[in-house]
PDB file of C-alpha atoms in Angstrom:
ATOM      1  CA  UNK A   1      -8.796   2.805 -14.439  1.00 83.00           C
ATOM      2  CA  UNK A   2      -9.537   0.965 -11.626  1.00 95.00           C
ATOM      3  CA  UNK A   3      -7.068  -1.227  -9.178  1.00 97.00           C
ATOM      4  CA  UNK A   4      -6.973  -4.480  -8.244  1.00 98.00           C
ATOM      5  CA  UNK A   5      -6.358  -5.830  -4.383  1.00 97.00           C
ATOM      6  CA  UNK A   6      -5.429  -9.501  -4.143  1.00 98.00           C
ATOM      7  CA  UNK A   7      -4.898 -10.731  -0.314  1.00 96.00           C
ATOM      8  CA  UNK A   8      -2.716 -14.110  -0.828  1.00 97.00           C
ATOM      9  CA  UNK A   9      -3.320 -16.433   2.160  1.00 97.00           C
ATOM     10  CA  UNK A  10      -1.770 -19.298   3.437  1.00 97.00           C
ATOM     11  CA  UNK A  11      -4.215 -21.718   5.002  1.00 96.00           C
ATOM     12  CA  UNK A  12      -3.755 -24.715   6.227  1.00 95.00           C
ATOM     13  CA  UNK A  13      -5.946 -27.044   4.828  1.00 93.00           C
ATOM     14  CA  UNK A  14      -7.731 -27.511   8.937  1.00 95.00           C
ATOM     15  CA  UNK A  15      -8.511 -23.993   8.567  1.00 95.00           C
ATOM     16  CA  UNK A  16     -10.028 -23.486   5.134  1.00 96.00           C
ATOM     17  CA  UNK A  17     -13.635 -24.539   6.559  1.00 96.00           C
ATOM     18  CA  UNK A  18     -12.810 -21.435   9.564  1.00 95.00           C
ATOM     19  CA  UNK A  19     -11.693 -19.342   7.000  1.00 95.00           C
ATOM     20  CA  UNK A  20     -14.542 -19.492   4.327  1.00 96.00           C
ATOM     21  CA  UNK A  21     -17.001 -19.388   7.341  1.00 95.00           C
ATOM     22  CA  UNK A  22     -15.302 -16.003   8.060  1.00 92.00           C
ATOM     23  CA  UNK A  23     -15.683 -14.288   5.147  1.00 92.00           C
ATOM     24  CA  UNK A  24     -19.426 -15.823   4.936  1.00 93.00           C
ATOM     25  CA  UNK A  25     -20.404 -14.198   8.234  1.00 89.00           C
ATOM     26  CA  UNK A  26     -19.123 -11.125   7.378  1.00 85.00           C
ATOM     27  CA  UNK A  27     -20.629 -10.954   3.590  1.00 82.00           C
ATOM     28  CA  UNK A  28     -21.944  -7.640   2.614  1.00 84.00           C
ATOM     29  CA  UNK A  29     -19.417  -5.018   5.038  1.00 85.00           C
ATOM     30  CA  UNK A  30     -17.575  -3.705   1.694  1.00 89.00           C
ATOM     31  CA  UNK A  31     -20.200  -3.631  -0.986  1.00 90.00           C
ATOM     32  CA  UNK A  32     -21.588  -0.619  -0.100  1.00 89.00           C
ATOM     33  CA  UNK A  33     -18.441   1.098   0.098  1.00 93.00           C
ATOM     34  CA  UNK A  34     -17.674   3.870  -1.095  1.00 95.00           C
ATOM     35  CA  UNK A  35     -15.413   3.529  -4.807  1.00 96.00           C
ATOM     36  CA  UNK A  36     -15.957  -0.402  -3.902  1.00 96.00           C
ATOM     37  CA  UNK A  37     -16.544  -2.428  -7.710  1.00 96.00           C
ATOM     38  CA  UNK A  38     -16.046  -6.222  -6.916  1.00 95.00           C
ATOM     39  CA  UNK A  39     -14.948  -9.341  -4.354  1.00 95.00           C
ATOM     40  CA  UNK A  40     -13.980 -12.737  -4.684  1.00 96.00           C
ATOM     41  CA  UNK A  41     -12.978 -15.825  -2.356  1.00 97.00           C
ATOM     42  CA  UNK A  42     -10.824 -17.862  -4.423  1.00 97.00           C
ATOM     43  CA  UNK A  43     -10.444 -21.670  -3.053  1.00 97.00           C
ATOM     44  CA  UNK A  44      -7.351 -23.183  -4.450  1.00 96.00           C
ATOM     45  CA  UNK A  45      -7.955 -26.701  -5.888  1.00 94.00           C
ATOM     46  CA  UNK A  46      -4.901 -28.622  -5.838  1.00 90.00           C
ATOM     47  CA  UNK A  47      -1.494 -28.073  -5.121  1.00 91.00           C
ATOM     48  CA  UNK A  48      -1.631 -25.290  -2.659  1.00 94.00           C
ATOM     49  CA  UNK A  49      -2.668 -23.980   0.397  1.00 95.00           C
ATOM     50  CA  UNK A  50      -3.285 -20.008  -1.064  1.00 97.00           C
ATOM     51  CA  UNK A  51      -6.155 -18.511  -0.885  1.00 97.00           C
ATOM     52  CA  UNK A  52      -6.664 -15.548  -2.536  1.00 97.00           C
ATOM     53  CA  UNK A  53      -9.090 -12.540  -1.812  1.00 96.00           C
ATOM     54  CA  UNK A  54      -9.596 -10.373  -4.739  1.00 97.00           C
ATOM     55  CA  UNK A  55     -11.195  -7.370  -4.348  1.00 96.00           C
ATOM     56  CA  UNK A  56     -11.548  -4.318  -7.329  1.00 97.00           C
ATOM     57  CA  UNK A  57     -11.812  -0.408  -6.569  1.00 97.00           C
ATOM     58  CA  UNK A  58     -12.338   2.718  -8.566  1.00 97.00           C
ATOM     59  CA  UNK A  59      -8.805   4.008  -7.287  1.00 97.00           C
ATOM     60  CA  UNK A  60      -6.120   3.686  -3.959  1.00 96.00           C
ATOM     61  CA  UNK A  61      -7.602   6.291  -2.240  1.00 96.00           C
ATOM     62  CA  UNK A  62     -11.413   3.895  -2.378  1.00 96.00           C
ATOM     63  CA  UNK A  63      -9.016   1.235  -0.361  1.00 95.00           C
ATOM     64  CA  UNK A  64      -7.450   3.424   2.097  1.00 94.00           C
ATOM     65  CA  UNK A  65     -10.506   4.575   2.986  1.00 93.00           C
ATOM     66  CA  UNK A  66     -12.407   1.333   3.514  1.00 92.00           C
ATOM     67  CA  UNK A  67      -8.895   0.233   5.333  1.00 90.00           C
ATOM     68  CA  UNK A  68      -8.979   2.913   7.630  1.00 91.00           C
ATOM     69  CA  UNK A  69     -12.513   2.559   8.523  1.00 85.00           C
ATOM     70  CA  UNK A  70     -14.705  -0.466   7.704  1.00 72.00           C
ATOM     71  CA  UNK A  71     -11.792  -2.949   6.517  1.00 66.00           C
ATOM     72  CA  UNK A  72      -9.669  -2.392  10.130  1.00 61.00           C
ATOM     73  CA  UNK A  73     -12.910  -3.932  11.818  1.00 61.00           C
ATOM     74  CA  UNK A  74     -13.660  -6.735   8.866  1.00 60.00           C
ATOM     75  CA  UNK A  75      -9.412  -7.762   9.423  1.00 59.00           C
ATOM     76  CA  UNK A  76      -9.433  -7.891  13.198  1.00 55.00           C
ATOM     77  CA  UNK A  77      -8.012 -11.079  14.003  1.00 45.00           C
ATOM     78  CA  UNK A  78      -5.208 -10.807  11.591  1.00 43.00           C
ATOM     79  CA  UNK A  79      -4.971 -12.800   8.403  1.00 43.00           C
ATOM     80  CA  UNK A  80      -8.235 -14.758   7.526  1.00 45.00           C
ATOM     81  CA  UNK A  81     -10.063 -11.860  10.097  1.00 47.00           C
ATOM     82  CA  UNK A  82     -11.988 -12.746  12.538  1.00 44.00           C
ATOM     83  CA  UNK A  83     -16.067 -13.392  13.031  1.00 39.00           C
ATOM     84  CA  UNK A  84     -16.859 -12.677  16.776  1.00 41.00           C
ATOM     85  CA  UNK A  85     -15.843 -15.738  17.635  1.00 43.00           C
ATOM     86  CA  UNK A  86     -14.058 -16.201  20.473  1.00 44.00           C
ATOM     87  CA  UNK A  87     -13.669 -16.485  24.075  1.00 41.00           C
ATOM     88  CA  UNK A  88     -16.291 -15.144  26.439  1.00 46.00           C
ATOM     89  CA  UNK A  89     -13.675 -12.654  27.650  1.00 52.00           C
ATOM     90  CA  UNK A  90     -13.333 -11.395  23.753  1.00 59.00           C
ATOM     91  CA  UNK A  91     -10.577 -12.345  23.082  1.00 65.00           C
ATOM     92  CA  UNK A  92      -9.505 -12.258  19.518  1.00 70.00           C
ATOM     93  CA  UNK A  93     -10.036 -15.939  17.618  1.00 79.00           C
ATOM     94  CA  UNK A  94      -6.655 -17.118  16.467  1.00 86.00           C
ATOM     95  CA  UNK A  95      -6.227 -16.245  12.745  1.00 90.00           C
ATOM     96  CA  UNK A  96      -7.426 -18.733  10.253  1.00 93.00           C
ATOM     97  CA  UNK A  97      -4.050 -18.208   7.889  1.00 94.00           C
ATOM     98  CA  UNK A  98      -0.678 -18.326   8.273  1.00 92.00           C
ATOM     99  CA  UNK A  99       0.447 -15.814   6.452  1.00 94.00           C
ATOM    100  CA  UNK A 100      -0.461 -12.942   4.602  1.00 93.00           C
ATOM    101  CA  UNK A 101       0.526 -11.004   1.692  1.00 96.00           C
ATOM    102  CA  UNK A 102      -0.884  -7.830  -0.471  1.00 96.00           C
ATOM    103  CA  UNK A 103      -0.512  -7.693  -4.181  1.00 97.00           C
ATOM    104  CA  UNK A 104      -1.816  -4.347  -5.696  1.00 97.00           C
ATOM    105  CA  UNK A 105      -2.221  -4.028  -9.930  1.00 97.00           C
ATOM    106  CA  UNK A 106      -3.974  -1.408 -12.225  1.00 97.00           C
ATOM    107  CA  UNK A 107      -6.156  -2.314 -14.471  1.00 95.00           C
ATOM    108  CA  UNK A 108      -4.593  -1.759 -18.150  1.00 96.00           C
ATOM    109  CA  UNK A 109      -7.207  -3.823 -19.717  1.00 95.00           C
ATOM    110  CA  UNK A 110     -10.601  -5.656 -19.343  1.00 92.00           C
ATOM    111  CA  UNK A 111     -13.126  -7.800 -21.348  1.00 93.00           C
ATOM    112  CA  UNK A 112     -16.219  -9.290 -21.040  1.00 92.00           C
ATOM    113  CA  UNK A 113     -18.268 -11.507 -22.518  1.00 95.00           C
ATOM    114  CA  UNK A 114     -19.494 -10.234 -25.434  1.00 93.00           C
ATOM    115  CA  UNK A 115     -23.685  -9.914 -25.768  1.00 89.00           C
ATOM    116  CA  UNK A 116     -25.962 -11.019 -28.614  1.00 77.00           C
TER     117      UNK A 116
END
């Protein structure tokens, strides 16, 4: 079965606009990945600064892969990554959270809705 990735962030709440602009600008650099299944941006609503980034893959191996190539240049710029932004001497833009944490789970069971 497949595994689960969740990236908990802590961002303050000045950053969250930085943050979601991020990931917007770089939309599309793991869907074509190889083993890749599914990504989400989740905002929190109230009562926390987390963030969390959920992404799904066919197995480990999928996300060491994408890590190792495409992911190290998505996550440049630490937690939150970074966009390109920066100083004219390209510098790295400060990261957008504060801290960073990575939660890995199989997937022991799934549903859907159901059709008809």
């Amino acid at each position: 079965m497949s595994i689960v990735k969740i990236n908990v962030l802590t961002v303050p709440e000045e950053q969250r606009e930085t943050l979601e602009k991020r990931f917007a600008n770089r939309a599309g650099t793991v869907d074509g990945s190889d083993g890749f299944e599914w990504f989400e941006l989740l905002r929190p609503v109230e009562g926390t600064d987390t963030y969390l980034v959920y992404t799904r893959w066919r197995g480990e191996e999928d996300f060491q892969n994408w890590m190792s190539g495409m992911g190290q240049a998505a996550h440049r710029g630490g937690p939150g990554g970074g966009s390109g932004e920066g100083s004219a001497q390209g510098e790295r833009p400060k990261p957008a959270a504060t801290d960073a944490t990575l939660w890995t789970f199989e997937v022991v069971q799934q549903a859907g809705p159901k059709e008809g």
